[in-house]
Tab-separated table of C-alpha atoms and ligand atoms in Angstrom:
chain	number	residue	atom	x	y	z
A	1	MET	CA	95.954	59.828	115.039
A	2	THR	CA	94.737	62.533	112.658
A	3	GLU	CA	97.284	61.354	110.083
A	4	THR	CA	95.007	58.404	109.268
A	5	LEU	CA	92.018	60.678	108.673
A	6	LYS	CA	93.636	62.532	105.788
A	7	THR	CA	91.642	62.435	102.585
A	8	LYS	CA	94.410	64.119	100.589
A	9	PRO	CA	98.050	64.925	101.343
A	10	ARG	CA	98.317	68.125	103.356
A	11	VAL	CA	99.956	71.488	102.870
A	12	LEU	CA	100.626	74.085	105.540
A	13	SER	CA	102.240	77.477	105.155
A	14	GLY	CA	102.117	80.954	106.650
A	15	ILE	CA	103.188	84.582	106.304
A	16	GLN	CA	103.935	87.016	109.129
A	17	PRO	CA	101.535	89.976	109.278
A	18	SER	CA	104.468	92.142	110.306
A	19	GLY	CA	104.280	94.707	107.519
A	20	ASN	CA	102.994	95.094	103.989
A	21	LEU	CA	103.257	91.954	101.890
A	22	THR	CA	105.643	92.204	98.929
A	23	ILE	CA	105.922	90.626	95.496
A	24	GLY	CA	108.600	88.444	97.153
A	25	ASN	CA	105.899	86.994	99.435
A	26	TYR	CA	103.651	86.551	96.416
A	27	LEU	CA	106.178	84.830	94.140
A	28	GLY	CA	107.908	82.824	96.872
A	29	ALA	CA	104.772	81.722	98.719
A	30	LEU	CA	101.267	82.833	97.701
A	31	LYS	CA	101.531	81.898	94.019
A	32	GLN	CA	102.566	78.355	94.956
A	33	TRP	CA	99.808	78.170	97.570
A	34	VAL	CA	97.229	78.823	94.874
A	35	GLU	CA	98.787	76.266	92.535
A	36	VAL	CA	98.627	73.376	95.017
A	37	GLN	CA	95.182	73.973	96.452
A	38	GLN	CA	93.257	71.558	94.210
A	39	GLU	CA	95.634	68.671	94.727
A	40	TYR	CA	96.265	69.080	98.476
A	41	ASP	CA	94.247	69.744	101.608
A	42	CYS	CA	95.695	73.188	102.330
A	43	PHE	CA	96.027	75.131	105.585
A	44	TYR	CA	97.152	78.740	105.285
A	45	CYS	CA	97.949	80.568	108.448
A	46	VAL	CA	98.400	84.229	109.385
A	47	VAL	CA	101.363	83.764	111.709
A	48	ASP	CA	100.880	86.607	114.179
A	49	LEU	CA	102.758	84.761	116.963
A	50	HIS	CA	105.812	84.855	114.705
A	51	ALA	CA	105.284	88.562	114.031
A	52	ILE	CA	105.706	89.425	117.726
A	53	THR	CA	109.285	88.107	117.719
A	54	THR	CA	110.011	91.739	116.805
A	55	PRO	CA	108.039	94.572	118.468
A	56	GLN	CA	104.610	95.279	116.892
A	57	ASP	CA	102.096	98.038	117.476
A	58	PRO	CA	98.933	96.226	118.772
A	59	ALA	CA	96.401	98.108	116.630
A	60	GLU	CA	98.571	97.715	113.554
A	61	LEU	CA	99.127	94.004	114.173
A	62	ARG	CA	95.360	93.440	114.361
A	63	GLN	CA	94.842	95.434	111.170
A	64	LYS	CA	97.674	93.670	109.291
A	65	SER	CA	96.378	90.265	110.363
A	66	ARG	CA	92.989	90.949	108.716
A	67	GLU	CA	94.708	92.500	105.698
A	68	SER	CA	96.913	89.426	105.276
A	69	ALA	CA	93.934	87.072	105.327
A	70	ALA	CA	92.216	89.253	102.705
A	71	ILE	CA	95.363	89.210	100.567
A	72	TYR	CA	95.473	85.406	100.740
A	73	ILE	CA	91.946	85.299	99.283
A	74	ALA	CA	92.598	88.109	96.789
A	75	SER	CA	95.661	86.186	95.531
A	76	GLY	CA	93.459	83.236	94.657
A	77	ILE	CA	93.162	81.125	97.807
A	78	ASP	CA	89.594	79.838	97.783
A	79	PRO	CA	88.235	79.589	101.342
A	80	GLU	CA	85.759	76.966	100.117
A	81	ILE	CA	88.688	74.686	99.272
A	82	SER	CA	91.509	75.774	101.579
A	83	THR	CA	91.516	76.577	105.285
A	84	ILE	CA	92.597	80.102	106.249
A	85	PHE	CA	93.155	80.867	109.930
A	86	VAL	CA	94.996	83.018	112.455
A	87	GLN	CA	97.756	81.239	114.389
A	88	SER	CA	97.183	82.903	117.790
A	89	GLN	CA	93.517	81.849	117.770
A	90	ILE	CA	94.563	78.216	118.111
A	91	PRO	CA	96.379	77.810	121.456
A	92	ALA	CA	97.700	74.386	120.376
A	93	HIS	CA	100.361	76.237	118.337
A	94	SER	CA	101.809	77.900	121.436
A	95	GLU	CA	101.496	74.739	123.512
A	96	LEU	CA	103.277	72.440	121.080
A	97	ALA	CA	105.847	75.176	120.418
A	98	TRP	CA	106.818	75.099	124.108
A	99	MET	CA	107.134	71.308	124.108
A	100	LEU	CA	109.310	71.462	120.996
A	101	THR	CA	111.366	74.371	122.373
A	102	CYS	CA	112.303	72.191	125.337
A	103	MET	CA	113.594	69.513	122.969
A	104	ALA	CA	115.377	71.813	120.525
A	105	PRO	CA	119.145	71.840	121.067
A	106	LEU	CA	120.381	75.399	121.581
A	107	GLY	CA	123.116	74.822	119.007
A	108	TRP	CA	120.546	74.060	116.305
A	109	LEU	CA	118.680	77.286	117.060
A	110	GLN	CA	121.831	79.383	117.163
A	111	ARG	CA	122.897	78.060	113.764
A	112	MET	CA	119.806	79.422	111.974
A	113	THR	CA	120.955	82.033	109.438
A	114	GLN	CA	117.804	84.081	109.808
A	115	PHE	CA	118.366	84.342	113.567
A	116	LYS	CA	122.010	85.311	113.057
A	117	ASP	CA	121.062	87.959	110.460
A	118	LYS	CA	118.328	89.510	112.576
A	119	ALA	CA	120.340	89.266	115.801
A	120	THR	CA	123.283	91.162	114.313
A	121	LYS	CA	120.960	94.015	113.328
A	122	GLN	CA	119.795	94.581	116.928
A	123	ALA	CA	121.493	95.327	120.227
A	124	GLN	CA	121.847	92.127	122.335
A	125	ASP	CA	119.684	93.517	125.172
A	126	SER	CA	116.789	94.305	122.873
A	127	ILE	CA	116.568	90.907	121.153
A	128	GLY	CA	113.625	88.908	122.485
A	129	ALA	CA	114.236	85.199	123.180
A	130	GLY	CA	111.370	84.535	120.743
A	131	LEU	CA	113.664	85.388	117.849
A	132	LEU	CA	115.879	82.460	118.806
A	133	ASN	CA	112.996	80.066	119.552
A	134	TYR	CA	111.047	81.058	116.455
A	135	PRO	CA	111.862	77.878	114.432
A	136	ALA	CA	110.320	75.691	117.170
A	137	LEU	CA	107.048	77.631	116.775
A	138	MET	CA	107.260	77.194	113.011
A	139	ALA	CA	107.859	73.460	113.529
A	140	ALA	CA	104.745	73.337	115.731
A	141	ASP	CA	102.685	75.053	112.992
A	142	ILE	CA	103.696	72.414	110.489
A	143	LEU	CA	103.694	69.301	112.673
A	144	LEU	CA	100.266	69.955	114.235
A	145	TYR	CA	98.680	69.361	110.823
A	146	HIS	CA	100.846	66.400	109.740
A	147	ALA	CA	101.717	68.542	106.709
A	148	ASP	CA	103.339	66.627	103.864
A	149	LEU	CA	104.394	69.688	101.912
A	150	VAL	CA	105.356	73.237	102.887
A	151	PRO	CA	105.449	75.779	100.034
A	152	VAL	CA	107.833	78.616	100.945
A	153	GLY	CA	110.559	80.845	99.549
A	154	ASP	CA	114.215	79.896	99.671
A	155	ASP	CA	114.900	81.689	102.980
A	156	GLN	CA	112.713	79.174	104.856
A	157	ARG	CA	114.558	76.032	103.694
A	158	GLN	CA	116.751	75.877	106.770
A	159	HIS	CA	113.701	76.157	109.056
A	160	LEU	CA	112.143	73.221	107.216
A	161	GLU	CA	115.263	71.120	107.757
A	162	PHE	CA	115.111	72.086	111.427
A	163	THR	CA	111.438	71.011	111.548
A	164	ARG	CA	112.268	67.631	110.043
A	165	ASP	CA	115.181	67.108	112.434
A	166	LEU	CA	113.065	68.034	115.438
A	167	ALA	CA	110.169	65.805	114.334
A	168	GLN	CA	112.599	62.934	113.903
A	169	ARG	CA	114.038	63.543	117.356
A	170	PHE	CA	110.548	63.531	118.903
A	171	ASN	CA	109.529	60.385	117.004
A	172	HIS	CA	112.720	58.659	118.079
A	173	LEU	CA	112.311	59.581	121.761
A	174	TYR	CA	108.548	59.138	122.144
A	175	GLY	CA	107.382	56.957	119.245
A	176	GLU	CA	106.021	57.791	115.768
A	177	THR	CA	103.972	60.962	116.228
A	178	PHE	CA	104.773	63.490	113.534
A	179	THR	CA	104.895	63.414	109.726
A	180	LEU	CA	108.178	64.611	108.201
A	181	PRO	CA	107.316	67.476	105.819
A	182	GLN	CA	108.917	68.192	102.444
A	183	VAL	CA	109.843	71.702	101.396
A	184	MET	CA	108.504	73.119	98.114
A	185	THR	CA	110.102	76.182	96.502
A	186	PRO	CA	109.215	77.694	93.115
A	187	LYS	CA	111.527	77.258	90.091
A	188	ALA	CA	111.575	81.040	89.570
A	189	GLY	CA	110.992	83.612	92.308
A	190	ALA	CA	112.162	81.619	95.342
A	191	ARG	CA	114.414	84.533	96.274
A	192	VAL	CA	113.300	87.910	94.958
A	193	MET	CA	115.927	90.562	95.622
A	194	GLY	CA	115.564	94.224	96.602
A	195	LEU	CA	115.135	96.550	93.622
A	196	ASP	CA	117.404	99.145	95.233
A	197	ASN	CA	120.012	96.565	96.228
A	198	PRO	CA	119.814	93.307	94.265
A	199	THR	CA	122.307	91.574	96.539
A	200	ALA	CA	119.841	91.691	99.481
A	201	LYS	CA	116.585	89.738	99.718
A	202	MET	CA	113.442	91.835	99.183
A	203	SER	CA	111.942	92.244	102.642
A	204	LYS	CA	108.706	93.718	103.984
A	205	SER	CA	110.569	95.258	106.898
A	206	GLU	CA	113.018	97.279	104.783
A	207	ASP	CA	112.097	100.996	104.734
A	208	ALA	CA	113.893	102.361	101.648
A	209	GLU	CA	111.353	103.710	99.112
A	210	ASN	CA	112.577	101.727	96.091
A	211	HIS	CA	113.442	98.511	97.906
A	212	ALA	CA	110.213	96.506	97.626
A	213	VAL	CA	107.083	96.457	95.515
A	214	PHE	CA	104.137	95.886	97.829
A	215	LEU	CA	101.062	93.964	96.743
A	216	LEU	CA	98.885	96.939	97.635
A	217	ASP	CA	101.143	99.581	96.054
A	218	ASP	CA	99.399	102.030	93.805
A	219	LEU	CA	100.183	100.642	90.318
A	220	SER	CA	101.869	103.782	89.028
A	221	ARG	CA	104.087	103.761	92.099
A	222	ALA	CA	104.905	100.089	91.551
A	223	ARG	CA	105.829	100.797	87.912
A	224	LYS	CA	108.099	103.664	88.992
A	225	LYS	CA	109.936	101.393	91.410
A	226	PHE	CA	110.743	99.001	88.563
A	227	MET	CA	111.893	101.827	86.289
A	228	ARG	CA	114.280	102.939	89.069
A	229	ALA	CA	115.595	99.422	89.783
A	230	VAL	CA	119.364	99.194	90.161
A	231	THR	CA	120.993	97.422	87.176
A	232	ASP	CA	124.563	97.569	85.830
A	233	SER	CA	126.626	99.087	83.041
A	234	HIS	CA	126.523	96.038	80.758
A	235	ARG	CA	123.995	95.764	77.948
A	236	GLU	CA	123.210	92.089	77.618
A	237	ILE	CA	119.856	90.848	78.901
A	238	ARG	CA	120.647	87.349	80.143
A	239	PHE	CA	120.054	85.292	83.266
A	240	SER	CA	123.287	85.140	85.258
A	241	ASP	CA	124.388	84.370	88.809
A	242	HIS	CA	127.359	86.724	88.576
A	243	PRO	CA	127.104	89.302	91.417
A	244	ASP	CA	127.607	92.165	88.909
A	245	ARG	CA	124.504	91.081	87.029
A	246	ALA	CA	122.286	90.639	90.105
A	247	GLY	CA	119.931	93.500	89.173
A	248	ILE	CA	119.193	92.259	85.644
A	249	ASN	CA	118.965	88.673	86.864
A	250	ASN	CA	116.431	89.738	89.500
A	251	LEU	CA	114.258	91.556	86.936
A	252	LEU	CA	114.408	88.567	84.567
A	253	THR	CA	113.548	86.205	87.397
A	254	ILE	CA	110.529	88.258	88.447
A	255	TYR	CA	109.411	88.334	84.810
A	256	GLN	CA	109.862	84.566	84.501
A	257	ALA	CA	108.028	83.875	87.772
A	258	ILE	CA	105.048	85.905	86.566
A	259	THR	CA	104.910	84.788	82.922
A	260	ASN	CA	106.113	81.158	83.374
A	261	GLU	CA	108.062	81.552	80.094
A	262	SER	CA	111.222	79.499	79.513
A	263	THR	CA	114.683	81.008	80.003
A	264	LEU	CA	115.412	80.634	76.277
A	265	ASP	CA	112.167	82.324	75.188
A	266	ILE	CA	112.750	85.232	77.544
A	267	GLU	CA	116.370	85.753	76.497
A	268	THR	CA	115.426	85.514	72.817
A	269	GLY	CA	112.556	87.951	73.323
A	270	PHE	CA	114.869	90.556	74.864
A	271	ALA	CA	117.891	89.851	72.602
A	272	ASP	CA	117.732	93.186	70.753
A	273	LYS	CA	116.128	95.219	73.527
A	274	GLY	CA	117.550	97.569	76.156
A	275	TYR	CA	117.320	97.662	79.960
A	276	GLY	CA	114.508	100.232	79.764
A	277	ASP	CA	112.404	97.784	77.706
A	278	LEU	CA	113.038	95.009	80.217
A	279	LYS	CA	112.054	97.223	83.153
A	280	LYS	CA	108.879	98.268	81.356
A	281	ALA	CA	107.964	94.660	80.523
A	282	VAL	CA	108.515	93.509	84.122
A	283	ALA	CA	106.555	96.468	85.481
A	284	GLU	CA	103.629	95.703	83.163
A	285	SER	CA	103.595	91.979	83.960
A	286	VAL	CA	103.553	92.746	87.692
A	287	ALA	CA	100.897	95.466	87.297
A	288	ASP	CA	98.725	93.004	85.332
A	289	THR	CA	98.955	90.585	88.264
A	290	LEU	CA	98.376	93.189	90.950
A	291	ALA	CA	95.374	94.914	89.332
A	292	PRO	CA	92.845	92.048	89.826
A	293	LEU	CA	94.402	91.150	93.185
A	294	GLN	CA	93.898	94.689	94.494
A	295	LYS	CA	90.359	94.921	93.122
A	296	LYS	CA	89.403	91.720	94.934
A	297	TYR	CA	91.206	92.846	98.092
A	298	PHE	CA	89.261	96.112	98.347
A	299	GLU	CA	85.971	94.314	97.698
A	300	LEU	CA	86.753	91.878	100.511
A	301	MET	CA	87.699	94.613	102.966
A	302	ASP	CA	84.411	96.388	102.142
A	303	GLU	CA	82.288	93.316	102.697
A	304	ALA	CA	81.452	93.484	106.384
A	305	GLY	CA	81.499	90.152	108.160
A	306	TYR	CA	82.744	87.989	105.281
A	307	LEU	CA	86.388	87.880	106.325
A	308	ASP	CA	85.433	87.183	109.933
A	309	SER	CA	83.239	84.289	108.870
A	310	VAL	CA	86.092	82.812	106.793
A	311	LEU	CA	88.473	83.094	109.745
A	312	LYS	CA	85.938	81.615	112.166
A	313	LEU	CA	85.336	78.615	109.936
A	314	GLY	CA	89.070	78.252	109.353
A	315	ARG	CA	89.761	78.349	113.073
A	316	GLU	CA	87.205	75.631	113.781
A	317	LYS	CA	88.518	73.346	111.059
A	318	ALA	CA	92.183	73.876	111.923
A	319	ALA	CA	91.625	73.616	115.694
A	320	ALA	CA	89.989	70.193	115.392
A	321	ILE	CA	93.119	68.766	113.751
A	322	ALA	CA	95.629	70.730	115.834
A	323	ASN	CA	93.983	69.746	119.128
A	324	ASP	CA	94.041	66.047	118.240
A	325	THR	CA	97.736	66.172	117.388
A	326	LEU	CA	98.531	68.183	120.518
A	327	LYS	CA	96.713	65.638	122.681
A	328	LEU	CA	98.683	62.820	121.127
A	329	ALA	CA	102.013	64.616	121.624
A	330	GLN	CA	101.117	65.473	125.242
A	331	ASP	CA	100.244	61.865	125.909
A	332	ARG	CA	103.499	60.671	124.331
A	333	MET	CA	105.501	63.117	126.458
A	334	GLY	CA	103.793	61.887	129.617
A	335	PHE	CA	101.394	64.664	130.582
A	336	LEU	CA	98.593	63.701	132.938
A	337	PRO	CA	95.323	64.025	131.003
A	338	PRO	CA	92.583	66.158	132.580
A	339	SER	CA	90.056	63.922	134.368
B	401	TYM	P1	107.822	85.486	106.061
B	401	TYM	O1	106.623	86.123	106.652
B	401	TYM	O2	109.148	86.151	106.233
B	401	TYM	O3	107.611	85.268	104.518
B	401	TYM	C1	106.457	84.609	104.055
B	401	TYM	C2	106.758	83.764	102.835
B	401	TYM	O4	107.277	84.588	101.784
B	401	TYM	C3	108.537	84.079	101.366
B	401	TYM	N1	109.402	85.233	101.025
B	401	TYM	C4	110.039	85.354	99.864
B	401	TYM	N2	110.100	84.566	98.779
B	401	TYM	C5	110.839	84.998	97.736
B	401	TYM	N3	111.541	86.164	97.743
B	401	TYM	C6	111.518	86.982	98.822
B	401	TYM	N4	112.184	88.129	98.812
B	401	TYM	C7	110.738	86.590	99.947
B	401	TYM	N5	110.479	87.156	101.139
B	401	TYM	C8	109.668	86.306	101.804
B	401	TYM	C9	109.085	83.319	102.552
B	401	TYM	O5	110.047	82.374	102.147
B	401	TYM	C10	107.831	82.699	103.103
B	401	TYM	O6	107.498	81.522	102.398
B	401	TYM	N6	108.782	81.768	109.247
B	401	TYM	C11	107.989	82.176	108.118
B	401	TYM	C12	106.496	82.103	108.361
B	401	TYM	C13	105.998	80.813	108.913
B	401	TYM	C14	105.795	79.604	108.195
B	401	TYM	C15	105.257	78.691	109.148
B	401	TYM	C16	106.007	79.233	106.868
B	401	TYM	C17	105.623	80.596	110.201
B	401	TYM	N7	105.171	79.315	110.336
B	401	TYM	C18	104.955	77.393	108.782
B	401	TYM	C19	105.690	77.929	106.515
B	401	TYM	C20	105.173	77.024	107.460
B	401	TYM	C21	108.319	83.607	107.764
B	401	TYM	O7	108.796	84.368	108.569
B	401	TYM	O8	107.920	83.971	106.534
């Protein structure tokens, strides 16, 4: 099995091209992806099959899928080292997802918080069954590559537990087939909250103007969003998990995730400063990160053919591994091989 051909431990992760990527996606996922790419054999996927669990405009989905791949590279993913590919271009993802869906107990799927959250926001008749089955597709993404580590934000932890449970169930029923992956979340920035409402996770699908800072936001606009961030009527600048202090805690966390400074150093640095100073400092640290990212992004989008060649190469490399694993799983489940 492909597991034995690994030269390094493997990483797999993905982001849905279902909107504009936010600093939550960057701090929860992309920043970690860059950090692990020397040590691991990394596979980074544009998960367009996940995006269609909610309705997408076809032209926009195509555009966002290319944009996402360019953002991966602009954030520091080196296509010479890591493999970047589009999920729907490798049919093995859909095929294994179906096999895993058939083995996934309905109760496990119905318990997923993300499903419950999204399902309550939509009328029952308009919810596609894909929203419920979504974790089985995510499990397929991970298990096809025998991934050892999956760097994600906090909101994906439950899906990782589901993946492990499902892999264990398959291995138990059909013999050792899949590697059980470990989740990896960052120390700071695993759950970036909305700037307009710091008790709700920052999300790319939220429309309110001051909710999210997008990676491609004009920098002056991004700065303004920070200056307008909801805080509180206290004065102290300290990390805290008290709900009243969620706004300040969120700003401090974003600052810490970007600067990698210790909690003590940050609190000492802001000891005699006001909320306006903190907002300005966070805005500047984020703008300093976004400026080179955006420059690289626009260069990539201008360079005809480059992105397509990266995705073609990525598809070939990923498909070779995914197809091997799929074949093994099909054999274990008892499918008649083509003659
Ligand atoms: P998605 O597209 O919702 O988010 C992509 C990544 O960004 C992280 N993230 C955040 N981190 C911190 N704060 C936030 N506010 C925030 N918002 C999003 C997410 O945790 C995630 O790591 N199901 C996944 C995509 C997926 C996947 C996979 C991930 C599909 N297959 C296989 C890993 C492995 C999702 O919807 O992520």
